[in-house]
Tab-separated table of N, CA and C in Angstrom:
chain	number	residue	atom	x	y	z
Y	1	MET	N	15.431	-7.921	-22.023
Y	1	MET	CA	16.108	-8.722	-21.949
Y	1	MET	C	16.107	-9.170	-23.388
Y	2	THR	N	17.181	-9.751	-23.096
Y	2	THR	CA	18.220	-10.262	-24.933
Y	2	THR	C	17.287	-12.006	-25.094
Y	3	PHE	N	17.521	-12.147	-26.089
Y	3	PHE	CA	17.043	-13.524	-26.326
Y	3	PHE	C	17.983	-14.756	-25.287
Y	4	LEU	N	18.967	-14.227	-25.670
Y	4	LEU	CA	20.025	-15.116	-24.745
Y	4	LEU	C	19.382	-15.278	-23.682
Y	5	THR	N	19.176	-14.146	-22.608
Y	5	THR	CA	19.143	-14.626	-21.401
Y	5	THR	C	17.388	-15.028	-20.844
Y	6	ARG	N	17.006	-15.224	-22.037
Y	6	ARG	CA	15.535	-15.610	-21.910
Y	6	ARG	C	15.235	-17.070	-22.071
Y	7	LEU	N	16.498	-17.271	-22.616
Y	7	LEU	CA	16.764	-18.814	-23.812
Y	7	LEU	C	17.364	-19.189	-22.245
Y	8	LEU	N	18.326	-18.916	-21.344
Y	8	LEU	CA	18.944	-19.590	-20.247
Y	8	LEU	C	18.008	-19.627	-19.091
Y	9	GLN	N	16.867	-18.523	-19.345
Y	9	GLN	CA	15.920	-18.683	-17.851
Y	9	GLN	C	15.182	-19.832	-17.855
Y	10	ARG	N	15.087	-20.310	-19.369
Y	10	ARG	CA	13.897	-21.485	-19.684
Y	10	ARG	C	14.293	-22.680	-19.294
Y	11	PHE	N	15.867	-22.594	-19.317
Y	11	PHE	CA	16.822	-24.114	-18.852
Y	11	PHE	C	17.065	-23.908	-17.331
Y	12	ARG	N	17.086	-22.897	-16.774
Y	12	ARG	CA	17.185	-22.812	-15.153
Y	12	ARG	C	16.787	-24.109	-14.915
Y	13	PRO	N	16.801	-24.907	-13.671
Y	13	PRO	CA	16.003	-25.640	-12.387
Y	13	PRO	C	15.368	-25.043	-11.884
Y	14	THR	N	13.812	-25.076	-12.446
Y	14	THR	CA	12.781	-25.103	-11.389
Y	14	THR	C	12.215	-25.503	-10.647
Y	15	ARG	N	12.305	-25.459	-9.403
Y	15	ARG	CA	11.881	-26.304	-7.969
Y	15	ARG	C	10.209	-26.269	-8.006
Y	16	TYR	N	9.188	-27.326	-7.702
Y	16	TYR	CA	8.044	-26.771	-7.431
Y	16	TYR	C	8.223	-26.730	-5.822
Y	17	VAL	N	8.046	-25.914	-5.030
Y	17	VAL	CA	8.315	-25.794	-3.594
Y	17	VAL	C	6.867	-26.083	-2.821
Y	18	GLY	N	5.756	-25.686	-3.062
Y	18	GLY	CA	4.595	-26.064	-2.530
Y	18	GLY	C	3.477	-25.226	-2.719
Y	19	GLN	N	1.727	-25.146	-2.321
Y	19	GLN	CA	0.942	-24.313	-2.998
Y	19	GLN	C	0.239	-24.382	-1.316
Y	20	ASP	N	-1.056	-23.158	-1.736
Y	20	ASP	CA	-1.645	-22.392	-0.844
Y	20	ASP	C	-3.322	-23.298	-0.593
Y	21	LEU	N	-3.886	-22.802	-0.375
Y	21	LEU	CA	-5.603	-22.967	0.277
Y	21	LEU	C	-5.585	-23.222	-1.171
Y	22	ALA	N	-5.893	-21.784	-1.969
Y	22	ALA	CA	-6.739	-21.944	-3.142
Y	22	ALA	C	-6.338	-22.316	-4.249
Y	23	GLY	N	-4.670	-22.966	-4.167
Y	23	GLY	CA	-4.741	-23.396	-5.180
Y	23	GLY	C	-3.457	-23.007	-6.078
Y	24	ASN	N	-2.865	-22.092	-5.750
Y	24	ASN	CA	-1.947	-21.397	-6.193
Y	24	ASN	C	-0.641	-21.856	-5.969
Y	25	ARG	N	0.456	-22.007	-6.705
Y	25	ARG	CA	1.165	-23.223	-6.717
Y	25	ARG	C	2.921	-21.900	-7.032
Y	26	PHE	N	3.075	-22.461	-6.005
Y	26	PHE	CA	4.973	-21.347	-5.817
Y	26	PHE	C	5.739	-22.185	-6.064
Y	27	TYR	N	6.965	-21.503	-7.008
Y	27	TYR	CA	8.564	-22.431	-7.749
Y	27	TYR	C	9.380	-21.368	-6.943
Y	28	GLU	N	11.089	-22.297	-6.951
Y	28	GLU	CA	11.966	-21.545	-7.007
Y	28	GLU	C	12.894	-21.817	-8.306
Y	29	GLN	N	13.776	-21.063	-8.495
Y	29	GLN	CA	14.376	-21.124	-9.274
Y	29	GLN	C	15.974	-20.326	-8.918
Y	30	THR	N	17.091	-21.288	-9.346
Y	30	THR	CA	18.372	-20.997	-8.716
Y	30	THR	C	18.424	-20.078	-9.762
Y	31	ASN	N	19.587	-19.236	-8.977
Y	31	ASN	CA	19.864	-17.622	-9.681
Y	31	ASN	C	21.284	-17.670	-9.373
Y	32	THR	N	22.559	-18.101	-10.379
Y	32	THR	CA	23.557	-18.083	-10.501
Y	32	THR	C	24.381	-16.811	-10.320
Y	33	ALA	N	23.588	-15.855	-10.989
Y	33	ALA	CA	24.084	-14.003	-10.705
Y	33	ALA	C	24.535	-13.670	-9.402
Y	34	ASN	N	23.569	-13.771	-8.638
Y	34	ASN	CA	23.513	-13.148	-7.226
Y	34	ASN	C	23.701	-14.368	-6.055
Y	35	GLY	N	23.114	-15.560	-6.472
Y	35	GLY	CA	22.989	-16.602	-5.667
Y	35	GLY	C	21.795	-16.677	-4.680
Y	36	ARG	N	20.896	-15.382	-5.151
Y	36	ARG	CA	19.584	-15.665	-4.379
Y	36	ARG	C	18.745	-15.763	-5.500
Y	37	PRO	N	17.712	-16.933	-4.828
Y	37	PRO	CA	16.664	-17.816	-5.540
Y	37	PRO	C	15.710	-17.090	-6.163
Y	38	ARG	N	15.797	-16.998	-7.469
Y	38	ARG	CA	14.296	-15.924	-7.569
Y	38	ARG	C	12.884	-16.747	-7.102
Y	39	ARG	N	12.232	-16.421	-6.836
Y	39	ARG	CA	10.238	-17.304	-5.653
Y	39	ARG	C	9.560	-16.470	-7.250
Y	40	THR	N	8.741	-17.055	-7.804
Y	40	THR	CA	7.481	-17.179	-7.981
Y	40	THR	C	6.160	-17.919	-7.783
Y	41	VAL	N	4.955	-17.399	-8.213
Y	41	VAL	CA	4.016	-18.113	-7.634
Y	41	VAL	C	2.666	-17.912	-9.336
Y	42	GLN	N	2.699	-19.329	-9.818
Y	42	GLN	CA	1.600	-19.474	-10.804
Y	42	GLN	C	0.220	-19.475	-10.485
Y	43	TYR	N	-0.247	-18.700	-10.881
Y	43	TYR	CA	-2.063	-18.345	-9.973
Y	43	TYR	C	-3.031	-19.593	-10.597
Y	44	ARG	N	-3.679	-19.764	-10.167
Y	44	ARG	CA	-4.371	-21.536	-10.355
Y	44	ARG	C	-4.901	-20.808	-11.763
Y	45	ASN	N	-6.135	-19.782	-11.943
Y	45	ASN	CA	-6.064	-19.552	-13.221
Y	45	ASN	C	-5.478	-18.343	-13.646
Y	46	PRO	N	-5.255	-18.300	-15.167
Y	46	PRO	CA	-4.596	-17.213	-15.436
Y	46	PRO	C	-5.154	-15.942	-15.343
Y	47	GLU	N	-6.842	-15.934	-15.101
Y	47	GLU	CA	-7.469	-14.861	-14.745
Y	47	GLU	C	-6.509	-14.390	-13.353
Y	48	ASP	N	-7.045	-15.018	-12.566
Y	48	ASP	CA	-6.820	-14.782	-11.181
Y	48	ASP	C	-5.992	-13.696	-10.919
Y	49	VAL	N	-4.404	-13.573	-11.902
Y	49	VAL	CA	-3.181	-12.768	-11.566
Y	49	VAL	C	-4.193	-10.937	-11.464
Y	50	TRP	N	-5.229	-10.498	-12.205
Y	50	TRP	CA	-5.720	-9.575	-11.975
Y	50	TRP	C	-6.419	-8.841	-10.974
Y	51	GLN	N	-7.078	-10.139	-10.181
Y	51	GLN	CA	-7.333	-10.032	-9.092
Y	51	GLN	C	-6.728	-10.113	-7.735
Y	52	TYR	N	-5.821	-10.549	-7.858
Y	52	TYR	CA	-4.468	-10.530	-6.739
Y	52	TYR	C	-3.578	-8.739	-7.020
Y	53	ILE	N	-3.483	-8.588	-8.159
Y	53	ILE	CA	-2.567	-7.765	-8.202
Y	53	ILE	C	-3.665	-6.499	-7.892
Y	54	GLY	N	-5.281	-6.144	-8.468
Y	54	GLY	CA	-5.832	-5.367	-7.753
Y	54	GLY	C	-6.430	-5.332	-6.619
Y	55	GLY	N	-6.126	-6.435	-5.872
Y	55	GLY	CA	-6.646	-6.066	-3.912
Y	55	GLY	C	-7.778	-7.092	-3.636
Y	56	ARG	N	-8.675	-7.596	-5.136
Y	56	ARG	CA	-9.772	-8.300	-4.355
Y	56	ARG	C	-9.748	-9.697	-3.646
Y	57	GLN	N	-8.609	-9.969	-4.357
Y	57	GLN	CA	-7.313	-11.160	-3.221
Y	57	GLN	C	-6.445	-11.305	-3.157
Y	58	LYS	N	-6.030	-12.181	-1.650
Y	58	LYS	CA	-4.678	-11.699	-1.568
Y	58	LYS	C	-4.414	-13.028	-1.420
Y	59	LEU	N	-3.086	-13.371	-1.489
Y	59	LEU	CA	-1.990	-14.265	-0.740
Y	59	LEU	C	-2.175	-14.464	0.400
Y	60	ALA	N	-1.855	-15.806	0.921
Y	60	ALA	CA	-1.536	-15.909	2.280
Y	60	ALA	C	-0.449	-15.368	2.523
Y	61	ILE	N	-0.121	-14.517	4.262
Y	61	ILE	CA	0.414	-13.931	4.572
Y	61	ILE	C	2.083	-14.645	4.269
Y	62	GLN	N	2.181	-15.975	5.037
Y	62	GLN	CA	2.901	-17.050	5.421
Y	62	GLN	C	3.713	-16.847	3.815
Y	63	TRP	N	2.939	-17.348	2.578
Y	63	TRP	CA	3.697	-17.006	1.502
Y	63	TRP	C	3.929	-15.986	0.356
Y	64	SER	N	3.280	-14.567	0.791
Y	64	SER	CA	3.908	-13.514	1.147
Y	64	SER	C	5.445	-13.209	0.701
Y	65	THR	N	5.323	-13.380	2.433
Y	65	THR	CA	7.195	-13.588	3.268
Y	65	THR	C	7.971	-14.288	2.241
Y	66	TRP	N	7.508	-15.393	2.220
Y	66	TRP	CA	8.622	-16.616	1.979
Y	66	TRP	C	8.854	-16.064	0.033
Y	67	LEU	N	7.995	-15.543	-0.701
Y	67	LEU	CA	8.320	-14.469	-2.124
Y	67	LEU	C	9.367	-13.783	-1.831
Y	68	SER	N	9.067	-13.050	-0.583
Y	68	SER	CA	9.866	-12.023	-0.663
Y	68	SER	C	10.790	-11.719	0.373
Y	69	HIS	N	11.435	-13.226	0.345
Y	69	HIS	CA	12.825	-13.426	0.913
Y	69	HIS	C	12.568	-13.177	2.767
Y	70	THR	N	11.609	-12.998	3.207
Y	70	THR	CA	11.747	-12.833	4.663
Y	70	THR	C	11.483	-13.778	5.392
Y	71	ARG	N	10.544	-14.747	5.011
Y	71	ARG	CA	10.600	-16.059	5.050
Y	71	ARG	C	11.825	-17.038	4.701
Y	72	GLN	N	12.589	-18.256	5.305
Y	72	GLN	CA	13.450	-18.866	4.478
Y	72	GLN	C	13.419	-19.999	3.991
Y	73	HIS	N	12.102	-20.827	4.751
Y	73	HIS	CA	11.185	-21.776	4.527
Y	73	HIS	C	10.164	-21.729	4.093
Y	74	PRO	N	9.763	-22.658	2.960
Y	74	PRO	CA	8.268	-22.570	2.654
Y	74	PRO	C	7.477	-22.881	3.690
Y	75	PRO	N	5.810	-22.463	3.902
Y	75	PRO	CA	4.942	-23.205	4.668
Y	75	PRO	C	4.689	-24.263	4.289
Y	76	THR	N	4.221	-24.659	5.375
Y	76	THR	CA	3.653	-26.226	5.158
Y	76	THR	C	1.639	-26.081	4.785
Y	77	LEU	N	0.542	-26.876	4.322
Y	77	LEU	CA	-0.277	-26.885	4.401
Y	77	LEU	C	-0.908	-26.846	5.738
Y	78	GLU	N	-0.332	-27.460	6.654
Y	78	GLU	CA	-0.962	-27.691	8.432
Y	78	GLU	C	-0.923	-26.328	9.149
Y	79	GLU	N	0.199	-25.457	8.703
Y	79	GLU	CA	0.471	-24.273	9.037
Y	79	GLU	C	-1.216	-23.247	8.462
Y	80	LEU	N	-0.857	-23.588	7.333
Y	80	LEU	CA	-1.610	-22.281	6.221
Y	80	LEU	C	-2.728	-23.235	6.962
Y	81	ARG	N	-3.834	-24.646	7.268
Y	81	ARG	CA	-5.340	-24.832	7.441
Y	81	ARG	C	-5.236	-23.692	9.210
Y	82	THR	N	-4.162	-24.190	9.644
Y	82	THR	CA	-4.431	-23.785	11.121
Y	82	THR	C	-4.528	-21.943	11.240
Y	83	ASP	N	-3.656	-21.507	10.688
Y	83	ASP	CA	-3.747	-19.916	10.779
Y	83	ASP	C	-5.460	-19.311	9.883
Y	84	ALA	N	-5.624	-19.938	8.788
Y	84	ALA	CA	-7.159	-20.054	8.407
Y	84	ALA	C	-8.284	-20.413	9.547
Y	85	GLU	N	-8.210	-21.264	10.113
Y	85	GLU	CA	-8.771	-21.781	10.917
Y	85	GLU	C	-9.195	-20.810	12.679
Y	86	ARG	N	-7.656	-20.259	12.493
Y	86	ARG	CA	-7.743	-18.763	13.800
Y	86	ARG	C	-7.997	-17.430	13.211
Y	87	GLN	N	-8.210	-17.366	12.073
Y	87	GLN	CA	-8.999	-16.334	11.083
Y	87	GLN	C	-10.444	-16.392	11.366
Y	88	ARG	N	-10.600	-17.681	10.946
Y	88	ARG	CA	-12.651	-17.506	11.225
Y	88	ARG	C	-12.622	-17.204	12.158
Y	89	ARG	N	-11.960	-18.012	13.537
Y	89	ARG	CA	-12.478	-17.673	15.205
Y	89	ARG	C	-12.371	-15.966	15.070
Y	90	VAL	N	-11.530	-15.671	14.462
Y	90	VAL	CA	-11.259	-14.011	15.152
Y	90	VAL	C	-12.591	-13.216	14.683
Y	91	GLN	N	-12.821	-13.797	12.978
Y	91	GLN	CA	-14.206	-13.013	12.710
Y	91	GLN	C	-14.902	-13.324	13.481
Y	92	ALA	N	-15.243	-14.571	14.024
Y	92	ALA	CA	-16.477	-14.997	14.611
Y	92	ALA	C	-16.709	-13.728	15.947
Y	93	ASN	N	-15.936	-13.942	16.857
Y	93	ASN	CA	-15.528	-13.071	17.834
Y	93	ASN	C	-15.549	-11.392	17.442
Y	94	VAL	N	-15.434	-10.894	16.725
Y	94	VAL	CA	-15.310	-10.016	15.932
Y	94	VAL	C	-16.772	-9.466	15.854
Y	95	ALA	N	-17.535	-10.387	15.123
Y	95	ALA	CA	-19.245	-10.277	15.068
Y	95	ALA	C	-19.586	-10.226	16.448
Y	96	LEU	N	-19.053	-11.138	17.550
Y	96	LEU	CA	-20.059	-11.430	18.720
Y	96	LEU	C	-20.035	-10.203	19.352
Y	97	ILE	N	-18.391	-8.919	19.715
Y	97	ILE	CA	-18.013	-8.011	19.813
Y	97	ILE	C	-19.079	-7.228	19.854
Y	98	GLU	N	-19.338	-7.122	17.823
Y	98	GLU	CA	-19.630	-5.985	17.364
Y	98	GLU	C	-21.678	-6.211	17.429
Y	99	ALA	N	-22.075	-7.009	18.307
Y	99	ALA	CA	-23.099	-7.283	18.142
Y	99	ALA	C	-23.684	-6.928	19.682
Y	100	ARG	N	-22.570	-6.930	20.225
Y	100	ARG	CA	-22.820	-7.016	22.004
Y	100	ARG	C	-22.759	-5.200	21.720
Y	101	ASP	N	-21.861	-4.605	20.979
Y	101	ASP	CA	-22.007	-3.576	21.118
Y	101	ASP	C	-22.645	-2.654	20.846
Y	102	ARG	N	-23.618	-3.151	19.855
Y	102	ARG	CA	-25.090	-2.559	19.194
Y	102	ARG	C	-25.926	-2.679	20.196
Y	103	GLU	N	-25.828	-3.777	21.120
Y	103	GLU	CA	-27.288	-3.866	21.930
Y	103	GLU	C	-26.855	-2.800	23.115
Y	104	GLU	N	-26.072	-2.785	23.759
Y	104	GLU	CA	-25.201	-2.123	24.927
Y	104	GLU	C	-25.884	-0.548	24.521
Y	105	ARG	N	-25.230	-0.040	23.051
Y	105	ARG	CA	-25.655	1.733	22.649
Y	105	ARG	C	-27.336	1.822	22.674
Y	106	ALA	N	-27.967	0.422	22.068
Y	106	ALA	CA	-28.799	0.846	21.761
Y	106	ALA	C	-29.762	0.917	23.402
Y	107	GLN	N	-29.529	-0.150	24.396
Y	107	GLN	CA	-29.832	-0.251	25.797
Y	107	GLN	C	-29.738	1.451	26.214
Y	108	VAL	N	-28.476	1.576	26.141
Y	108	VAL	CA	-28.519	3.135	27.118
Y	108	VAL	C	-29.196	4.243	25.948
Y	109	LEU	N	-29.334	4.427	24.928
Y	109	LEU	CA	-30.045	5.298	24.221
Y	109	LEU	C	-31.707	4.970	24.660
Y	110	ARG	N	-32.209	4.099	24.820
Y	110	ARG	CA	-33.574	3.843	25.520
Y	110	ARG	C	-33.506	4.008	27.313
Y	111	LEU	N	-32.037	4.210	27.853
Y	111	LEU	CA	-32.223	4.265	29.340
Y	111	LEU	C	-32.391	6.223	28.715
Y	112	GLN	N	-31.538	6.707	28.436
Y	112	GLN	CA	-31.402	7.879	28.375
Y	112	GLN	C	-32.599	8.328	27.936
Y	113	GLN	N	-33.672	8.100	26.715
Y	113	GLN	CA	-34.890	8.559	26.326
Y	113	GLN	C	-35.955	7.878	27.402
Y	114	GLU	N	-36.060	6.861	28.655
Y	114	GLU	CA	-36.984	6.699	29.618
Y	114	GLU	C	-36.523	7.332	30.616
Y	115	SER	N	-35.207	8.321	30.849
Y	115	SER	CA	-35.208	9.567	31.816
Y	115	SER	C	-35.345	10.637	31.283
Y	116	ASN	N	-35.407	10.685	29.996
Y	116	ASN	CA	-35.707	11.868	29.389
Y	116	ASN	C	-37.596	12.444	29.683
Y	117	THR	N	-38.268	11.379	29.322
Y	117	THR	CA	-39.538	11.304	29.297
Y	117	THR	C	-40.108	11.169	30.642
Y	118	ALA	N	-38.923	10.983	32.347
Y	118	ALA	CA	-39.485	10.583	33.334
Y	118	ALA	C	-39.094	12.404	33.760
Y	119	LYS	N	-38.059	13.025	33.164
Y	119	LYS	CA	-38.241	14.467	33.380
Y	119	LYS	C	-39.132	15.037	32.958
Y	120	SER	N	-39.434	15.403	31.912
Y	120	SER	CA	-40.416	15.688	31.307
Y	120	SER	C	-41.757	15.824	32.020
Y	121	ILE	N	-42.136	14.693	32.225
Y	121	ILE	CA	-43.260	13.959	33.195
Y	121	ILE	C	-43.696	14.957	34.610
Y	122	GLU	N	-42.476	15.042	34.942
Y	122	GLU	CA	-42.146	15.460	36.713
Y	122	GLU	C	-42.234	16.465	36.487
Y	123	ARG	N	-42.139	17.394	35.176
Y	123	ARG	CA	-42.410	19.092	35.444
Y	123	ARG	C	-44.128	19.033	35.497
Y	124	PRO	N	-44.159	20.946	36.094
Y	124	PRO	CA	-45.688	20.750	36.189
Y	124	PRO	C	-45.982	21.311	35.060
Y	125	ARG	N	-46.965	21.533	34.529
Y	125	ARG	CA	-47.832	22.037	33.327
Y	125	ARG	C	-47.090	23.453	33.218
Y	126	GLU	N	-47.156	24.236	33.927
Y	126	GLU	CA	-46.907	26.060	34.053
Y	126	GLU	C	-45.758	26.609	33.261
Y	127	LEU	N	-44.845	25.432	33.780
Y	127	LEU	CA	-43.207	25.418	33.217
Y	127	LEU	C	-43.164	24.982	32.493
Y	128	VAL	N	-43.988	23.958	31.172
Y	128	VAL	CA	-43.048	23.349	30.243
Y	128	VAL	C	-43.848	24.611	29.146
Y	129	GLY	N	-44.430	25.577	29.229
Y	129	GLY	CA	-43.976	26.442	28.170
Y	129	GLY	C	-42.668	27.339	27.841
Y	130	ILE	N	-41.991	27.400	29.674
Y	130	ILE	CA	-41.069	28.082	29.903
Y	130	ILE	C	-39.800	27.022	29.174
Y	131	HIS	N	-39.793	25.662	29.327
Y	131	HIS	CA	-38.234	25.022	29.100
Y	131	HIS	C	-38.801	24.927	27.284
Y	132	GLN	N	-39.815	25.125	26.689
Y	132	GLN	CA	-40.144	24.778	25.368
Y	132	GLN	C	-38.927	25.588	24.458
Y	133	GLN	N	-38.278	26.478	25.055
Y	133	GLN	CA	-37.341	27.590	24.049
Y	133	GLN	C	-35.737	26.912	24.350
Y	134	GLU	N	-35.825	26.226	25.070
Y	134	GLU	CA	-34.343	25.262	24.944
Y	134	GLU	C	-33.977	24.682	24.123
Y	135	THR	N	-32.853	25.311	23.672
Y	135	THR	CA	-32.258	23.743	22.504
Y	135	THR	C	-32.831	22.313	23.049
Y	136	GLN	N	-32.890	21.833	21.793
Y	136	GLN	CA	-33.250	20.064	22.131
Y	136	GLN	C	-32.132	19.327	21.568
Y	137	TYR	N	-31.515	18.429	21.616
Y	137	TYR	CA	-30.171	18.489	21.311
Y	137	TYR	C	-30.463	16.534	20.873
Y	138	PRO	N	-30.059	15.832	20.103
Y	138	PRO	CA	-30.073	14.347	19.709
Y	138	PRO	C	-29.124	13.952	21.012
Y	139	LEU	N	-30.099	12.393	21.173
Y	139	LEU	CA	-29.616	11.962	22.436
Y	139	LEU	C	-28.185	11.813	22.427
Y	140	GLU	N	-27.534	11.346	21.521
Y	140	GLU	CA	-26.393	11.149	21.174
Y	140	GLU	C	-25.349	12.309	21.611
Y	141	GLU	N	-25.796	13.503	21.129
Y	141	GLU	CA	-25.018	14.798	21.084
Y	141	GLU	C	-25.119	15.436	22.643
Y	142	GLN	N	-26.384	14.397	23.224
Y	142	GLN	CA	-26.869	15.287	24.887
Y	142	GLN	C	-25.756	14.286	25.570
Y	143	ALA	N	-25.643	13.375	25.328
Y	143	ALA	CA	-24.531	12.048	25.974
Y	143	ALA	C	-23.386	12.883	26.357
Y	144	GLN	N	-22.638	13.074	25.095
Y	144	GLN	CA	-21.327	13.234	24.911
Y	144	GLN	C	-20.900	14.965	25.306
Y	145	SER	N	-22.245	16.037	25.172
Y	145	SER	CA	-22.101	17.493	26.308
Y	145	SER	C	-22.516	17.177	27.693
Y	146	GLU	N	-22.779	15.924	27.955
Y	146	GLU	CA	-22.857	16.494	29.451
Y	146	GLU	C	-21.641	14.894	30.122
Y	147	MET	N	-20.647	14.545	28.687
Y	147	MET	CA	-19.380	13.984	29.478
Y	147	MET	C	-18.222	14.698	29.306
Y	148	VAL	N	-18.415	15.874	28.427
Y	148	VAL	CA	-17.629	16.699	28.525
Y	148	VAL	C	-17.205	17.564	29.831
Y	149	PRO	N	-15.813	17.902	29.887
Y	149	PRO	CA	-16.150	18.517	31.303
Y	149	PRO	C	-15.730	19.880	30.941
Y	150	GLU	N	-16.461	20.456	32.310
Y	150	GLU	CA	-16.558	22.141	32.187
Y	150	GLU	C	-15.128	22.924	32.232
Y	151	HIS	N	-14.563	23.980	31.464
Y	151	HIS	CA	-13.462	24.173	31.583
Y	151	HIS	C	-13.529	25.715	32.359
Y	152	ASN	N	-12.128	25.944	33.123
Y	152	ASN	CA	-12.117	26.871	33.798
Y	152	ASN	C	-11.481	28.213	33.000
Y	153	ASN	N	-12.374	28.831	32.079
Y	153	ASN	CA	-11.652	29.858	31.495
Y	153	ASN	C	-10.546	31.077	32.023
Y	154	ASN	N	-10.995	31.363	33.647
Y	154	ASN	CA	-9.668	31.842	34.291
Y	154	ASN	C	-7.968	31.024	33.852
Y	155	THR	N	-7.753	29.812	34.329
Y	155	THR	CA	-6.440	29.382	33.805
Y	155	THR	C	-6.503	28.681	32.425
Y	156	SER	N	-5.514	29.317	32.011
Y	156	SER	CA	-4.797	29.218	30.818
Y	156	SER	C	-3.723	27.777	30.911
Y	157	PRO	N	-3.732	27.199	30.258
Y	157	PRO	CA	-2.182	26.176	29.732
Y	157	PRO	C	-1.418	26.912	29.171
Y	158	LEU	N	-1.508	27.487	28.096
Y	158	LEU	CA	-0.652	28.343	27.317
Y	158	LEU	C	-0.244	29.519	28.279
Y	159	PRO	N	0.853	30.003	27.808
Y	159	PRO	CA	1.530	31.710	28.650
Y	159	PRO	C	1.516	32.352	28.419
Y	160	LYS	N	0.937	34.129	29.292
Y	160	LYS	CA	0.027	35.153	28.450
Y	160	LYS	C	1.642	36.016	27.368
Y	161	MET	N	0.881	36.141	26.285
Y	161	MET	CA	2.051	37.303	25.468
Y	161	MET	C	1.929	38.109	26.281
Y	162	GLY	N	3.211	38.969	25.749
Y	162	GLY	CA	3.598	40.553	26.185
Y	162	GLY	C	2.740	41.321	26.009
Y	163	THR	N	2.446	42.427	26.510
Y	163	THR	CA	1.220	43.106	26.721
Y	163	THR	C	2.237	44.988	26.104
Y	164	GLY	N	3.289	44.571	25.100
Y	164	GLY	CA	3.561	45.637	24.391
Y	164	GLY	C	4.782	46.625	24.822
Y	165	THR	N	4.966	46.022	25.984
Y	165	THR	CA	6.624	47.001	26.959
Y	165	THR	C	7.485	45.850	25.802
Y	166	ASP	N	7.573	45.413	25.509
Y	166	ASP	CA	8.317	43.801	25.229
Y	166	ASP	C	9.129	44.996	23.949
Y	167	THR	N	10.475	45.445	24.224
Y	167	THR	CA	11.383	46.175	23.125
Y	167	THR	C	11.950	45.220	22.115
Y	168	TYR	N	11.600	44.162	22.414
Y	168	TYR	CA	12.809	42.883	21.359
Y	168	TYR	C	12.267	43.165	20.073
Y	169	GLU	N	13.713	43.085	19.751
Y	169	GLU	CA	13.374	43.093	17.603
Y	169	GLU	C	14.425	42.345	17.140
Y	170	PRO	N	13.555	41.286	16.036
Y	170	PRO	CA	15.182	40.542	15.586
Y	170	PRO	C	15.578	40.867	14.702
Y	171	GLU	N	16.844	40.896	14.663
Y	171	GLU	CA	17.871	41.178	13.287
Y	171	GLU	C	18.122	40.404	11.988
Y	172	ALA	N	18.157	41.225	11.146
Y	172	ALA	CA	18.133	40.178	9.879
Y	172	ALA	C	19.534	39.425	9.821
Y	173	TRP	N	19.333	37.922	8.850
Y	173	TRP	CA	20.344	37.353	8.722
Y	173	TRP	C	20.336	36.907	8.078
Y	174	THR	N	21.601	36.576	7.226
Y	174	THR	CA	21.809	35.942	5.855
Y	174	THR	C	22.508	35.082	5.773
Y	175	PRO	N	22.525	33.551	5.697
Y	175	PRO	CA	23.695	32.666	6.218
Y	175	PRO	C	24.725	32.861	4.849
Y	176	ARG	N	26.010	33.018	5.530
Y	176	ARG	CA	27.379	32.550	4.448
Y	176	ARG	C	27.402	31.441	3.669
Y	177	THR	N	28.006	31.796	2.574
Y	177	THR	CA	27.902	30.648	1.376
Y	177	THR	C	29.694	30.115	1.676
Y	178	HIS	N	29.970	28.720	1.744
Y	178	HIS	CA	31.481	28.492	1.702
Y	178	HIS	C	32.070	27.777	0.269
Y	179	ALA	N	32.588	28.046	0.262
Y	179	ALA	CA	33.538	27.721	-1.567
Y	179	ALA	C	33.959	25.660	-0.945
Y	180	ARG	N	33.893	25.298	-1.767
Y	180	ARG	CA	33.918	23.945	-1.430
Y	180	ARG	C	35.677	24.136	-2.411
Y	181	GLY	N	36.604	23.300	-1.426
Y	181	GLY	CA	37.832	23.109	-1.239
Y	181	GLY	C	38.188	22.010	-2.503
Y	182	GLY	N	38.784	22.035	-3.169
Y	182	GLY	CA	38.730	20.700	-4.159
Y	182	GLY	C	40.394	20.351	-4.330
């Protein structure tokens, strides 16, 4: 930029639009060159710029869409608070679901262990030596292997290849070049 354009930008009317919940302030400058206003953010602390650029912190999606001209009107503080509360509820629900899933997995593993110990107790002592040669899988792999359906090797979804009696031979091909008319 030249000195003159920088000087003109300083004197353009800049309008304060609002702020987010983190204290970042948003501005809009009129731009007569292309008619589209320039939208900027002034971070609460000058050091915060690198945290936002590096991805440690993020602007609210409502402000991001306003900055990129996807959204016409800036968000209100009430809208930002409502969305922040919704995000907290979603995170709490996710934590509850993950805890429930961990509990269910632990219960399934306990039931599998109990059924395996019950099966080994039911075997006669003479047969235990014979069955020790079997491969022992960890419980998760064993559960997965029980869930995989057995495939019949006689039927294949792929077509069978020729037996060698096919005499088709592909021909050489070279594309033609066309001269452009002008």
